[in-house]
mmCIF file of the C-alpha atoms, coordinates in Angstrom:
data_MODEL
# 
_entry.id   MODEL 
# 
loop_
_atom_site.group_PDB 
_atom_site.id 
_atom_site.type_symbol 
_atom_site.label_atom_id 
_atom_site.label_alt_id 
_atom_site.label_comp_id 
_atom_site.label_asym_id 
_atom_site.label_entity_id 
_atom_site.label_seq_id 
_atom_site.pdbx_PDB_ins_code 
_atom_site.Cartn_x 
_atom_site.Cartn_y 
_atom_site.Cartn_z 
_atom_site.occupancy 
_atom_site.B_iso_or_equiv 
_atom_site.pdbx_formal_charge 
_atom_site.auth_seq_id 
_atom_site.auth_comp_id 
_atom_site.auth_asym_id 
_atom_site.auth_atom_id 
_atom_site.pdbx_PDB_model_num 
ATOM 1   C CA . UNK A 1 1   ? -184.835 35.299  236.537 1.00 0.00 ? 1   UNK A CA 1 
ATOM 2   C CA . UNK A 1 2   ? -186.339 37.845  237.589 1.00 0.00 ? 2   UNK A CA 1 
ATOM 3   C CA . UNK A 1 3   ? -184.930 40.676  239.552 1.00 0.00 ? 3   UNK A CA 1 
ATOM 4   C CA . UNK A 1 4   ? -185.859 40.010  243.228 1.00 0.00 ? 4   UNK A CA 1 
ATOM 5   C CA . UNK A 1 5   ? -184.335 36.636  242.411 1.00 0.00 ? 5   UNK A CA 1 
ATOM 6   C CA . UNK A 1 6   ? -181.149 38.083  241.754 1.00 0.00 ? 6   UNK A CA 1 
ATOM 7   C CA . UNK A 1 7   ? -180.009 38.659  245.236 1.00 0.00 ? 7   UNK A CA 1 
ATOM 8   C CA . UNK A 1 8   ? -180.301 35.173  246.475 1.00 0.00 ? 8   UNK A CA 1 
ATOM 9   C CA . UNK A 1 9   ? -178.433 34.093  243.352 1.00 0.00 ? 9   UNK A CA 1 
ATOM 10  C CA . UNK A 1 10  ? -175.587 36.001  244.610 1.00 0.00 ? 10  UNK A CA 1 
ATOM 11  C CA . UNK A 1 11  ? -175.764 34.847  248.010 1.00 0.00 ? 11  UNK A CA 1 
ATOM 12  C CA . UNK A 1 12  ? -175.176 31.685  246.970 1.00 0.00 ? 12  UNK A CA 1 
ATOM 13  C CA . UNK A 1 13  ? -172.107 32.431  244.993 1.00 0.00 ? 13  UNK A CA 1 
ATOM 14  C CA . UNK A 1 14  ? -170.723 33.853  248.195 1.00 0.00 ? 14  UNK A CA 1 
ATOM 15  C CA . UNK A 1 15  ? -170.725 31.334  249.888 1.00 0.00 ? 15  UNK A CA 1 
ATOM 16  C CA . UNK A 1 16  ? -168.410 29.434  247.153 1.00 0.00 ? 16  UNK A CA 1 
ATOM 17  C CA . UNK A 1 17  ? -166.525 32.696  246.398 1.00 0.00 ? 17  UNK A CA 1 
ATOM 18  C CA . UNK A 1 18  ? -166.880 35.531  248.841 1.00 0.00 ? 18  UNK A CA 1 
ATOM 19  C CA . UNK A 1 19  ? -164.853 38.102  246.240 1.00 0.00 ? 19  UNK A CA 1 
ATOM 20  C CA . UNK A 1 20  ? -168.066 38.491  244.093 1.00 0.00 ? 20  UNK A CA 1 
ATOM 21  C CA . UNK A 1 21  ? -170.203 39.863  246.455 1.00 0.00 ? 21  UNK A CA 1 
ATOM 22  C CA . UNK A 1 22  ? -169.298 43.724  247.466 1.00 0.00 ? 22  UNK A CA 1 
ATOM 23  C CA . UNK A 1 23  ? -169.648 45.276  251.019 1.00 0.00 ? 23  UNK A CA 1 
ATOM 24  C CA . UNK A 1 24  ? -171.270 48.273  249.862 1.00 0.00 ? 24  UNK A CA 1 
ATOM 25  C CA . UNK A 1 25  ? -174.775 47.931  249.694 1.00 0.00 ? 25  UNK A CA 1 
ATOM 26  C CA . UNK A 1 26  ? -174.997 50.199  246.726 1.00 0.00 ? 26  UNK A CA 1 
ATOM 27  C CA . UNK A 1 27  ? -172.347 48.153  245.063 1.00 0.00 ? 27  UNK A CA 1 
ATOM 28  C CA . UNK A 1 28  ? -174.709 45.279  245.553 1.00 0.00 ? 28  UNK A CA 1 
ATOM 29  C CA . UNK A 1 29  ? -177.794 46.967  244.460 1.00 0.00 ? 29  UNK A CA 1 
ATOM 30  C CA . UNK A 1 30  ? -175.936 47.976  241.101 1.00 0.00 ? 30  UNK A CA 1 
ATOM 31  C CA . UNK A 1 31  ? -174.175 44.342  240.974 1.00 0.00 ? 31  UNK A CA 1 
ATOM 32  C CA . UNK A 1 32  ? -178.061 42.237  241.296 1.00 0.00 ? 32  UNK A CA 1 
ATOM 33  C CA . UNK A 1 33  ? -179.440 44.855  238.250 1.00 0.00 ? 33  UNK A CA 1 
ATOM 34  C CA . UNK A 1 34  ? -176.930 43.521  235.941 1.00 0.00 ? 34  UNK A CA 1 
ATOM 35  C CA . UNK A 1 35  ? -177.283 40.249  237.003 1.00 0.00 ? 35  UNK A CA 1 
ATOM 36  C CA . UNK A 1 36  ? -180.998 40.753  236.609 1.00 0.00 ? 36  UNK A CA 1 
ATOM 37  C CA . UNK A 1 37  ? -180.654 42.397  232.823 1.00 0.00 ? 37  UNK A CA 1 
ATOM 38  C CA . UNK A 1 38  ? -178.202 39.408  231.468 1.00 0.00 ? 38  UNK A CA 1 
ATOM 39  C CA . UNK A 1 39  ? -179.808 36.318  233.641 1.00 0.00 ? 39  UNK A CA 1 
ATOM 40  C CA . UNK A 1 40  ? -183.513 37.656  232.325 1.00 0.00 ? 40  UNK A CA 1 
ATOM 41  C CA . UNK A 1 41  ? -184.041 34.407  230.380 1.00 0.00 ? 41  UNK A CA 1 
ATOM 42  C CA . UNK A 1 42  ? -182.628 31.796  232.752 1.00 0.00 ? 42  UNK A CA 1 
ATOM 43  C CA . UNK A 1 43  ? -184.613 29.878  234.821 1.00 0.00 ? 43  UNK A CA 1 
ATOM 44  C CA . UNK A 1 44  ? -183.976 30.584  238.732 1.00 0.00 ? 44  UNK A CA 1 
ATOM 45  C CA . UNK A 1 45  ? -183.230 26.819  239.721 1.00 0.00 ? 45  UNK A CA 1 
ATOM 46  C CA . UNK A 1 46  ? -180.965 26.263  236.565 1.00 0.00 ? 46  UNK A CA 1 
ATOM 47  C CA . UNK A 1 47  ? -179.033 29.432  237.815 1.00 0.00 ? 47  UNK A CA 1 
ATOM 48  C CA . UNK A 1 48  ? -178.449 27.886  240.959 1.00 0.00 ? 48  UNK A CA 1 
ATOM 49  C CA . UNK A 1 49  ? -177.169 24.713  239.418 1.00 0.00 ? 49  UNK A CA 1 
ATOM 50  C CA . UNK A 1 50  ? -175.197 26.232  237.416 1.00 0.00 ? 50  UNK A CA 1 
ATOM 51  C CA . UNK A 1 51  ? -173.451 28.090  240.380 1.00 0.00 ? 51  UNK A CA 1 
ATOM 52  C CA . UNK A 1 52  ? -172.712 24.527  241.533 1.00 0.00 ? 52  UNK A CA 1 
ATOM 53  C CA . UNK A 1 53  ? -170.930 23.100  238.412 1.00 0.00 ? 53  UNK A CA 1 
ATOM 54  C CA . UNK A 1 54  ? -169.086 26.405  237.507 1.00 0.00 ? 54  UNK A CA 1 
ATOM 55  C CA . UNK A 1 55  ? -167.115 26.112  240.681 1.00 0.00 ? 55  UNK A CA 1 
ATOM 56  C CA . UNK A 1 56  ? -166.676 22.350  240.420 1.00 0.00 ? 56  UNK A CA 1 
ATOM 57  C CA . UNK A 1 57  ? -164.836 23.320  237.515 1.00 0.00 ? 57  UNK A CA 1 
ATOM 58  C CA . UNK A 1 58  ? -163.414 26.381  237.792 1.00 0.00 ? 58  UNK A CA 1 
ATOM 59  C CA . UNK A 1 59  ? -161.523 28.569  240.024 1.00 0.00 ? 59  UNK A CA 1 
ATOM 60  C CA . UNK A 1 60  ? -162.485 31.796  238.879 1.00 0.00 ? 60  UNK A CA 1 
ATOM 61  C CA . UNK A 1 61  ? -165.160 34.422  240.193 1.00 0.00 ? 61  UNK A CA 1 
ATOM 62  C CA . UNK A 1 62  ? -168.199 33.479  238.117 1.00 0.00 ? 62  UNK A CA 1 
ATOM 63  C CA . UNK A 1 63  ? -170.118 35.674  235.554 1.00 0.00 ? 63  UNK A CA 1 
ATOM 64  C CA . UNK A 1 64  ? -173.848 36.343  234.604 1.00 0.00 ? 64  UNK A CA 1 
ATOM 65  C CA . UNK A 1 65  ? -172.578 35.892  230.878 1.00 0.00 ? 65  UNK A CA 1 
ATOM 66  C CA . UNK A 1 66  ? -171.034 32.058  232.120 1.00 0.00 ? 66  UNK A CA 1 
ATOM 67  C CA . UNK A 1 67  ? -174.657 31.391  233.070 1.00 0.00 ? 67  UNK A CA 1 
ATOM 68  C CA . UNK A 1 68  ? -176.248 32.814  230.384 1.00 0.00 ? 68  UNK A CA 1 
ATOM 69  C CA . UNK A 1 69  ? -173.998 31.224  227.751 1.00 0.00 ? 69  UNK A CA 1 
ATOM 70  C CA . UNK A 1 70  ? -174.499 27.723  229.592 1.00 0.00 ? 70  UNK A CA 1 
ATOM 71  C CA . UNK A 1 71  ? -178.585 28.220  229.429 1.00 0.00 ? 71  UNK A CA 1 
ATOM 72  C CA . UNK A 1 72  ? -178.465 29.410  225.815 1.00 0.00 ? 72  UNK A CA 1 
ATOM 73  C CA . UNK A 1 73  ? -176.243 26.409  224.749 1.00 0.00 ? 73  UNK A CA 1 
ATOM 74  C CA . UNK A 1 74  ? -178.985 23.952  226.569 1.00 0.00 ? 74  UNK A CA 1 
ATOM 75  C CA . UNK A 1 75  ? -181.793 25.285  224.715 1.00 0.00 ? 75  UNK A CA 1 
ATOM 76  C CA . UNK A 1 76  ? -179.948 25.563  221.283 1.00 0.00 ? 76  UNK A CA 1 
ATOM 77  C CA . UNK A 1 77  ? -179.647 21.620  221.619 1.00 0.00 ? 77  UNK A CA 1 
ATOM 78  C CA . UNK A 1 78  ? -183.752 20.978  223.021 1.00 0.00 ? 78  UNK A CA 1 
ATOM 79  C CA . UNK A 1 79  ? -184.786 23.321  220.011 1.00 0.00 ? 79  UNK A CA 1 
ATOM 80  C CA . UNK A 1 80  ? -182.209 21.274  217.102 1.00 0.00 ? 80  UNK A CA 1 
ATOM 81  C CA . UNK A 1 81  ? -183.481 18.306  218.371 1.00 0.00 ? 81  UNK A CA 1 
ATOM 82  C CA . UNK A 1 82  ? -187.538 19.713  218.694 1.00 0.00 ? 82  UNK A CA 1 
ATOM 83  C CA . UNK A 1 83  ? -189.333 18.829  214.987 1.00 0.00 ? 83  UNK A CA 1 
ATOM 84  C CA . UNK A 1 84  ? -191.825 21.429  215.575 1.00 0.00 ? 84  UNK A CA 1 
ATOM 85  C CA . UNK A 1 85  ? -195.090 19.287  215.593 1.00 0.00 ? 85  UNK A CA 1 
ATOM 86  C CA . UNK A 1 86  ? -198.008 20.554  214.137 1.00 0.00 ? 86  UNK A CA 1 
ATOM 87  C CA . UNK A 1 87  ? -200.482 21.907  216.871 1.00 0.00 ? 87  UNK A CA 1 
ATOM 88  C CA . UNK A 1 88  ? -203.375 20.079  217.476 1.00 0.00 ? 88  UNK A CA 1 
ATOM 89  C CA . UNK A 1 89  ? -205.589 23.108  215.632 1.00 0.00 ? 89  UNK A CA 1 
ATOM 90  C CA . UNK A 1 90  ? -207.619 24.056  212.253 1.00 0.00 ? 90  UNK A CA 1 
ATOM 91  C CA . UNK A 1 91  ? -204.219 24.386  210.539 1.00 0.00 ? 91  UNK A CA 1 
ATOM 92  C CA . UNK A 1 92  ? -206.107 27.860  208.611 1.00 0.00 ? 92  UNK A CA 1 
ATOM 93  C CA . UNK A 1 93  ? -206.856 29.482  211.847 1.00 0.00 ? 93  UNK A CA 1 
ATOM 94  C CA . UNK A 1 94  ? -203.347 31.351  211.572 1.00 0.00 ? 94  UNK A CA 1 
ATOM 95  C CA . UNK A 1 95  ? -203.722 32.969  214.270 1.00 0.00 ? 95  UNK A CA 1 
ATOM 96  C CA . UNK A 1 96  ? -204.320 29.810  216.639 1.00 0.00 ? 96  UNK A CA 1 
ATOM 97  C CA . UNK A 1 97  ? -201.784 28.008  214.911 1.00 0.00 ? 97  UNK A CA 1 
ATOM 98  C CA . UNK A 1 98  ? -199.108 30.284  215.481 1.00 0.00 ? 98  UNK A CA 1 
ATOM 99  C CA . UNK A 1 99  ? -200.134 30.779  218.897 1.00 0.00 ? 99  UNK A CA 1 
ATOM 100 C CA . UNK A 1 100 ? -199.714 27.267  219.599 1.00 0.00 ? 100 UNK A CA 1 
ATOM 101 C CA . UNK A 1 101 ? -196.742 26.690  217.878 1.00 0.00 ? 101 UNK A CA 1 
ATOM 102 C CA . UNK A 1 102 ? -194.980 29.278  219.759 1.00 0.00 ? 102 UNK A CA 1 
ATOM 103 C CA . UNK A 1 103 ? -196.223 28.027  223.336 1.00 0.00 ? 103 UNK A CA 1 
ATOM 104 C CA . UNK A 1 104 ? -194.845 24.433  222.127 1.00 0.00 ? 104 UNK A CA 1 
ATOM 105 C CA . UNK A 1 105 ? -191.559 26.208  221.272 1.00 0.00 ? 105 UNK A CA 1 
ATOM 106 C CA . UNK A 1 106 ? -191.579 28.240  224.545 1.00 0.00 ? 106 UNK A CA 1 
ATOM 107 C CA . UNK A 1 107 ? -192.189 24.974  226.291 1.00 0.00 ? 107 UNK A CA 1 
ATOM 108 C CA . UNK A 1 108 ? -189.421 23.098  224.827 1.00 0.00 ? 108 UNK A CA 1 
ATOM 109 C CA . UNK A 1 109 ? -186.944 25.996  224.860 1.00 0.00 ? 109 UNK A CA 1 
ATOM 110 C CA . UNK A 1 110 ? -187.539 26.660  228.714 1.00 0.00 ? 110 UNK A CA 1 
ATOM 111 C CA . UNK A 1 111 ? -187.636 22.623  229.981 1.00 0.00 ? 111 UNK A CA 1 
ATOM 112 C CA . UNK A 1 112 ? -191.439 22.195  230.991 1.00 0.00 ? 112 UNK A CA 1 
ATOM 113 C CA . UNK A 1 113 ? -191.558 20.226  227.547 1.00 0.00 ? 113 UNK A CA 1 
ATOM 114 C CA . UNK A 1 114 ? -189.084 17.138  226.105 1.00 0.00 ? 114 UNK A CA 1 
ATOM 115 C CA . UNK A 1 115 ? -188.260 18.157  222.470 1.00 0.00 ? 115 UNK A CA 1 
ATOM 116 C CA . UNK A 1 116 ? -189.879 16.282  220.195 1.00 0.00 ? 116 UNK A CA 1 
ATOM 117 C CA . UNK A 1 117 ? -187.461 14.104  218.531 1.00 0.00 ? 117 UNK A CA 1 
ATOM 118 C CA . UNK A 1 118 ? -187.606 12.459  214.670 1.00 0.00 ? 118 UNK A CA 1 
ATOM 119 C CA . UNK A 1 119 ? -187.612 9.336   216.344 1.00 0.00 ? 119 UNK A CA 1 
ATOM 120 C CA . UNK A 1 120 ? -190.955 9.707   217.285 1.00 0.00 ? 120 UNK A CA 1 
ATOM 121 C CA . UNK A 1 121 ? -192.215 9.631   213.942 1.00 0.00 ? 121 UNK A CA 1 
ATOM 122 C CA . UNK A 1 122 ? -191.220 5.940   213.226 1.00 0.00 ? 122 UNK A CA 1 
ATOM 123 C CA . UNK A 1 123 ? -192.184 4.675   217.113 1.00 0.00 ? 123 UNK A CA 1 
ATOM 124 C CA . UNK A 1 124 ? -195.710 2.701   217.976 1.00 0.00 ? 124 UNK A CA 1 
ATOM 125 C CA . UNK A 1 125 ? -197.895 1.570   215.751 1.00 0.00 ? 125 UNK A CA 1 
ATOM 126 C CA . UNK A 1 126 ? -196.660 3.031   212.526 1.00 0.00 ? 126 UNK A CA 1 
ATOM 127 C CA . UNK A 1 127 ? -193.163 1.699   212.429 1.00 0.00 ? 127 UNK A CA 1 
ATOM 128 C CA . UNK A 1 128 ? -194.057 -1.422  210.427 1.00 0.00 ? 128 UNK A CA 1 
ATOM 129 C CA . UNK A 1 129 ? -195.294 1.757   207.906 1.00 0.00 ? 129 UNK A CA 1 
ATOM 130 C CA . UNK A 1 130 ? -192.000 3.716   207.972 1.00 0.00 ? 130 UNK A CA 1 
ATOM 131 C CA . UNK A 1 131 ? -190.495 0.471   207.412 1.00 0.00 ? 131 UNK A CA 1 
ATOM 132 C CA . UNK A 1 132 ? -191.649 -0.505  204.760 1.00 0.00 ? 132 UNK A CA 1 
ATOM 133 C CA . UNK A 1 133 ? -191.474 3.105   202.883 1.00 0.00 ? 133 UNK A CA 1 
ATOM 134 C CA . UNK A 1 134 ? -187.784 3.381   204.123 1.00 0.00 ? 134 UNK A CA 1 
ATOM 135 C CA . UNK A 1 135 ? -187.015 0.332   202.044 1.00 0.00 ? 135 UNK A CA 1 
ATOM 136 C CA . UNK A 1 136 ? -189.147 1.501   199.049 1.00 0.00 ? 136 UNK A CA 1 
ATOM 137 C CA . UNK A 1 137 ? -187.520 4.432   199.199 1.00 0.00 ? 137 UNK A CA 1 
ATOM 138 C CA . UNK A 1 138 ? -183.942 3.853   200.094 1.00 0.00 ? 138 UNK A CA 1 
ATOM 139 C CA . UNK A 1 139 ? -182.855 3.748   196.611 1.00 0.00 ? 139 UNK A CA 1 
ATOM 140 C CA . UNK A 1 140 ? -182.734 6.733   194.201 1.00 0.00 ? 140 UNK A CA 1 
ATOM 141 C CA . UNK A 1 141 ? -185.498 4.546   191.735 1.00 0.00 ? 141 UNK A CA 1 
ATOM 142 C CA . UNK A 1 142 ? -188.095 2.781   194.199 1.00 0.00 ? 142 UNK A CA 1 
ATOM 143 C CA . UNK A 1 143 ? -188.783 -0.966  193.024 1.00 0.00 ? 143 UNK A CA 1 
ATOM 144 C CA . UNK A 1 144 ? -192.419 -0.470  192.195 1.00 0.00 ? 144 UNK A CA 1 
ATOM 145 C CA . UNK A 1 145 ? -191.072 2.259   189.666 1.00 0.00 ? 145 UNK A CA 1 
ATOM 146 C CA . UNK A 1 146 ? -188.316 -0.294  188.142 1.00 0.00 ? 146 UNK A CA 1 
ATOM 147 C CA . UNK A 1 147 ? -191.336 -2.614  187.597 1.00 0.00 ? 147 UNK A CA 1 
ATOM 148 C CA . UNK A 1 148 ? -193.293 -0.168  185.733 1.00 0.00 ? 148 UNK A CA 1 
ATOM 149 C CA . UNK A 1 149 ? -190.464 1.452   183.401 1.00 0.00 ? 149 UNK A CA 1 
ATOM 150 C CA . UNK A 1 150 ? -189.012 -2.729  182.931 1.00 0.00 ? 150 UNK A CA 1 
ATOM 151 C CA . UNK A 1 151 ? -190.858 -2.731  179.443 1.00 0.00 ? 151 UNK A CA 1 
ATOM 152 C CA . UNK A 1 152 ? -188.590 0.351   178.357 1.00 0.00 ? 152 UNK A CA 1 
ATOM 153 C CA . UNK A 1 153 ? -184.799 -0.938  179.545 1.00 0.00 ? 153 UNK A CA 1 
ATOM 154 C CA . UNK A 1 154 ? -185.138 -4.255  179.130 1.00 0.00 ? 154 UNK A CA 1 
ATOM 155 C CA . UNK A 1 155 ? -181.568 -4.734  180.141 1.00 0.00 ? 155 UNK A CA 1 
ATOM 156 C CA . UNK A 1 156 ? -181.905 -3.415  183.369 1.00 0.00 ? 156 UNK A CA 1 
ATOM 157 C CA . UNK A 1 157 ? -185.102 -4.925  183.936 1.00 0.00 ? 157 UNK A CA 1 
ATOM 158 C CA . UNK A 1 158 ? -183.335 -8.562  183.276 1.00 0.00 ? 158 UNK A CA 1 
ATOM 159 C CA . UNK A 1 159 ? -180.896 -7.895  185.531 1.00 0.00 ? 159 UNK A CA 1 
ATOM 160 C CA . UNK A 1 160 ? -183.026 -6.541  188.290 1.00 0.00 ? 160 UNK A CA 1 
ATOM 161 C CA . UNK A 1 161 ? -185.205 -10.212 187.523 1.00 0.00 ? 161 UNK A CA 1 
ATOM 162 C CA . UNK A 1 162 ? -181.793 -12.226 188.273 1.00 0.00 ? 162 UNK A CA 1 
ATOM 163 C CA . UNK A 1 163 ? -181.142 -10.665 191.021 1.00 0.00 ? 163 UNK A CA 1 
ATOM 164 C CA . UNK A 1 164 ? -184.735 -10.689 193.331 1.00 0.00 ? 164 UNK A CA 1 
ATOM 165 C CA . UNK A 1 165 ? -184.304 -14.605 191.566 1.00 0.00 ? 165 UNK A CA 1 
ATOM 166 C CA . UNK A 1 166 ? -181.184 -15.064 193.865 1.00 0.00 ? 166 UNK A CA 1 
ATOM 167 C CA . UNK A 1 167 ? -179.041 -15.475 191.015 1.00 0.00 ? 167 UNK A CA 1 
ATOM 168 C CA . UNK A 1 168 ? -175.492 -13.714 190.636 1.00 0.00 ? 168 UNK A CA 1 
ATOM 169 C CA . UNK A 1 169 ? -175.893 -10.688 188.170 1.00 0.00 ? 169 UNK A CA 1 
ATOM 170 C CA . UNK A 1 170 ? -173.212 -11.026 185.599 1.00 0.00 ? 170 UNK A CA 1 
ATOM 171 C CA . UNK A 1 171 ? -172.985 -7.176  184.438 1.00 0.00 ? 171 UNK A CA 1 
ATOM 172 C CA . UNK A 1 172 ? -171.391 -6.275  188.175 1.00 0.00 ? 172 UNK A CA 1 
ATOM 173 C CA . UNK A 1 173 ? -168.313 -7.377  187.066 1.00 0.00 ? 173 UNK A CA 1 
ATOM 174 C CA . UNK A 1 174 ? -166.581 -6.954  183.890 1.00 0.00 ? 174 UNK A CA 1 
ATOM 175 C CA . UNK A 1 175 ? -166.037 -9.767  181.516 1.00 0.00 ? 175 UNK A CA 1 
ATOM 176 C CA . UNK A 1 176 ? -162.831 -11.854 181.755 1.00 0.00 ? 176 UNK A CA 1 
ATOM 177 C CA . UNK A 1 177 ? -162.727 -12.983 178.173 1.00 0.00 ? 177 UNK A CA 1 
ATOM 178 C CA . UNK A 1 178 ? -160.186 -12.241 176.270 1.00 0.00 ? 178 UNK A CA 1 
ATOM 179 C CA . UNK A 1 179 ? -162.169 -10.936 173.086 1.00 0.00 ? 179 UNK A CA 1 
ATOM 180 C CA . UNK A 1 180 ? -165.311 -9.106  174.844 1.00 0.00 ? 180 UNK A CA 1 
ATOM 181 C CA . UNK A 1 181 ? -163.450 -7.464  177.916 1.00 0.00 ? 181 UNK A CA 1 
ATOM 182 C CA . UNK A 1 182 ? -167.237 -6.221  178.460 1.00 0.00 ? 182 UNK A CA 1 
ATOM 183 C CA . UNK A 1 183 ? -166.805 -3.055  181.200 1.00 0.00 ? 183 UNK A CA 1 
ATOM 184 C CA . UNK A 1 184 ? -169.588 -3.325  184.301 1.00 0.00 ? 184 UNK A CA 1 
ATOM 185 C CA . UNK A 1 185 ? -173.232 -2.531  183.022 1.00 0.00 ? 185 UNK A CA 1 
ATOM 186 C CA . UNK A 1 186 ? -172.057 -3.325  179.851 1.00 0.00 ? 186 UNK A CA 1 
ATOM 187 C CA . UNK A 1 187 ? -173.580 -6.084  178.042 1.00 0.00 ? 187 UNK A CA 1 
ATOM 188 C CA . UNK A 1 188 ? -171.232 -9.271  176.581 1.00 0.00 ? 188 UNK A CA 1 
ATOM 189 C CA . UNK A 1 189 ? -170.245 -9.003  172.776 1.00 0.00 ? 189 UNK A CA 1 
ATOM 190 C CA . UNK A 1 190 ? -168.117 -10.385 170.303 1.00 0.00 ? 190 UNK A CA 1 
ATOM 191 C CA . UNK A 1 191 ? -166.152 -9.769  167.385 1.00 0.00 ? 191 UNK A CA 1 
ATOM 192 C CA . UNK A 1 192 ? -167.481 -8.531  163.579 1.00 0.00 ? 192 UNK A CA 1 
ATOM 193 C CA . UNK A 1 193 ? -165.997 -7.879  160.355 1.00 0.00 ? 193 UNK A CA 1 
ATOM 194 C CA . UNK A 1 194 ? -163.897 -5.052  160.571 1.00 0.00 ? 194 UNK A CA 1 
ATOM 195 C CA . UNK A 1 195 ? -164.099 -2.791  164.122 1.00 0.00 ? 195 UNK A CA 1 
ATOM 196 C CA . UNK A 1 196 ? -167.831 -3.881  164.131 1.00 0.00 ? 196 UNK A CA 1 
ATOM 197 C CA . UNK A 1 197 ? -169.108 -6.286  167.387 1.00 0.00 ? 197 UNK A CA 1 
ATOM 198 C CA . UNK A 1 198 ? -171.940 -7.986  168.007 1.00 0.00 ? 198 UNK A CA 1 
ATOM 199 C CA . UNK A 1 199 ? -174.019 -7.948  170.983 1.00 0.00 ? 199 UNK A CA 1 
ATOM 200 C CA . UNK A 1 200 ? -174.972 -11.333 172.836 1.00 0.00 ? 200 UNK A CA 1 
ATOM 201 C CA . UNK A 1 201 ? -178.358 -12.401 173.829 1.00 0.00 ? 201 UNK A CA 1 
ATOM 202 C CA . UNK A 1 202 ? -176.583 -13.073 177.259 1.00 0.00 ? 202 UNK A CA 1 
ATOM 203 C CA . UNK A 1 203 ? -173.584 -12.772 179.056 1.00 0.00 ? 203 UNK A CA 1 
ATOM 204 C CA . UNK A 1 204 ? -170.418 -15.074 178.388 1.00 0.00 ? 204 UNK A CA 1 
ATOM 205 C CA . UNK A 1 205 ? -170.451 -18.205 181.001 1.00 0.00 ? 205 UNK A CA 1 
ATOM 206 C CA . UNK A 1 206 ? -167.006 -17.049 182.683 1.00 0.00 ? 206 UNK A CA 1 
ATOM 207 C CA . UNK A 1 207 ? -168.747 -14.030 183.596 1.00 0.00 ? 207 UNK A CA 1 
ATOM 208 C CA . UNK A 1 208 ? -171.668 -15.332 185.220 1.00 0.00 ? 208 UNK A CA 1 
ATOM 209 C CA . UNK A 1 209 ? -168.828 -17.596 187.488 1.00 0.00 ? 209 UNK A CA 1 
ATOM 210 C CA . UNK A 1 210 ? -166.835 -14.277 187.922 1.00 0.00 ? 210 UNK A CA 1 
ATOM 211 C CA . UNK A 1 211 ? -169.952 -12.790 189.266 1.00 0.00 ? 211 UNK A CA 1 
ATOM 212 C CA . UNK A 1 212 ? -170.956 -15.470 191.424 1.00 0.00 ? 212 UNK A CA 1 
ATOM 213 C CA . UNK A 1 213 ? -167.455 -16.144 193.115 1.00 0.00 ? 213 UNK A CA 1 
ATOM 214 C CA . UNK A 1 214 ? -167.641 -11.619 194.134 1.00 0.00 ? 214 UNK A CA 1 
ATOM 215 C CA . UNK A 1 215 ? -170.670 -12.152 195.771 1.00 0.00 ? 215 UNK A CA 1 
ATOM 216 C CA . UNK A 1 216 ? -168.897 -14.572 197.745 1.00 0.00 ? 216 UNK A CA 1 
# 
């Protein structure tokens, strides 16, 4: 606001509470300069409005700080919510690009712009795109990378194969038989000579129905 602003501002909060506006005229004079140094930022018409809801609320006298602290909380959530777009410019004319930047910032922060949200990115045409990547991406190794490292873990490429086959992957759960009692991710063995076990080409039947009745 600006300061020939101020005294209308506080003619309107006189009419909801007559205490904050002095008699004196140099009392009033003093009162609008404050007003004018904390309210510089505000808009005038959100300043009014916020006149409005303070006494819809509240019984007591209002403040240029409750005004102030109400504006800055407004544009605190439009600028978290703002992904700073990058301006429509030669990206290595600095000096245009930071010029624009901070008019789109100004805009967003002051209300003549909507922030520009991260929805935005994945909206129109290109959301098939994001899509797609989402899913590629969703998991810590994409698929197209499982495909191309399956020649060097051949056990996890097997069980990636019985899965995208629709089949129930046996190493999810652990083995039920007695004498393998094979953990999760581990593969199905069986006894040696000795402490010694053997590894199995594949898991033990009862685990492959143990698997298939948890997907259930």
């Amino acid at each position: 606001m600006t300061p020939d602003q101020i005294p209308q501002l506080l003619k309107q909060v006189s009419y909801a509470d007559p205490r904050v506006l002095p008699e004196d005229p140099k009392e009033v004079a003093g009162l609008a300069a404050l007003w004018a140094t904390v309210l510089a930022d505000v808009p005038v018409q959100f300043a009014m409005q916020a006149v409005g809801i303070h006494y819809a609320r509240s019984p007591y006298p209002i403040k240029p700080s409750d005004i102030s602290t109400r504006w800055q909380a407004v544009v605190r959530d439009r600028m978290q919510r703002d992904v700073d777009p990058a301006p429509p410019v030669d990206p290595d004319n600095e000096a245009a690009y930071r010029e624009q930047l901070a008019a789109h910032r100004r805009a967003v922060a002051t209300g003549q712009q909507p922030p520009v949200e991260h929805k935005a990115l994945t909206s129109g045409p290109a959301a098939a795109e994001a899509e797609r990547r989402l899913k590629a991406f969703g998991r810590y190794i994409p698929p197209s990378v499982d495909d191309v490292l399956a020649a060097y873990r051949p056990r996890r490429a097997a069980r990636i194969a019985t899965i995208r086959e629709g089949r129930p992957d046996a190493l999810a759960v652990a083995c039920p038989v007695e004498t393998c009692r094979a953990a999760v991710a581990m593969p199905c063995t069986r006894p040696g000579k000795g402490q010694t076990r053997h590894r199995l080409a594949g898991p033990h039947p009862s685990r492959v129905d143990a698997a298939a009745v948890s997907a259930v």
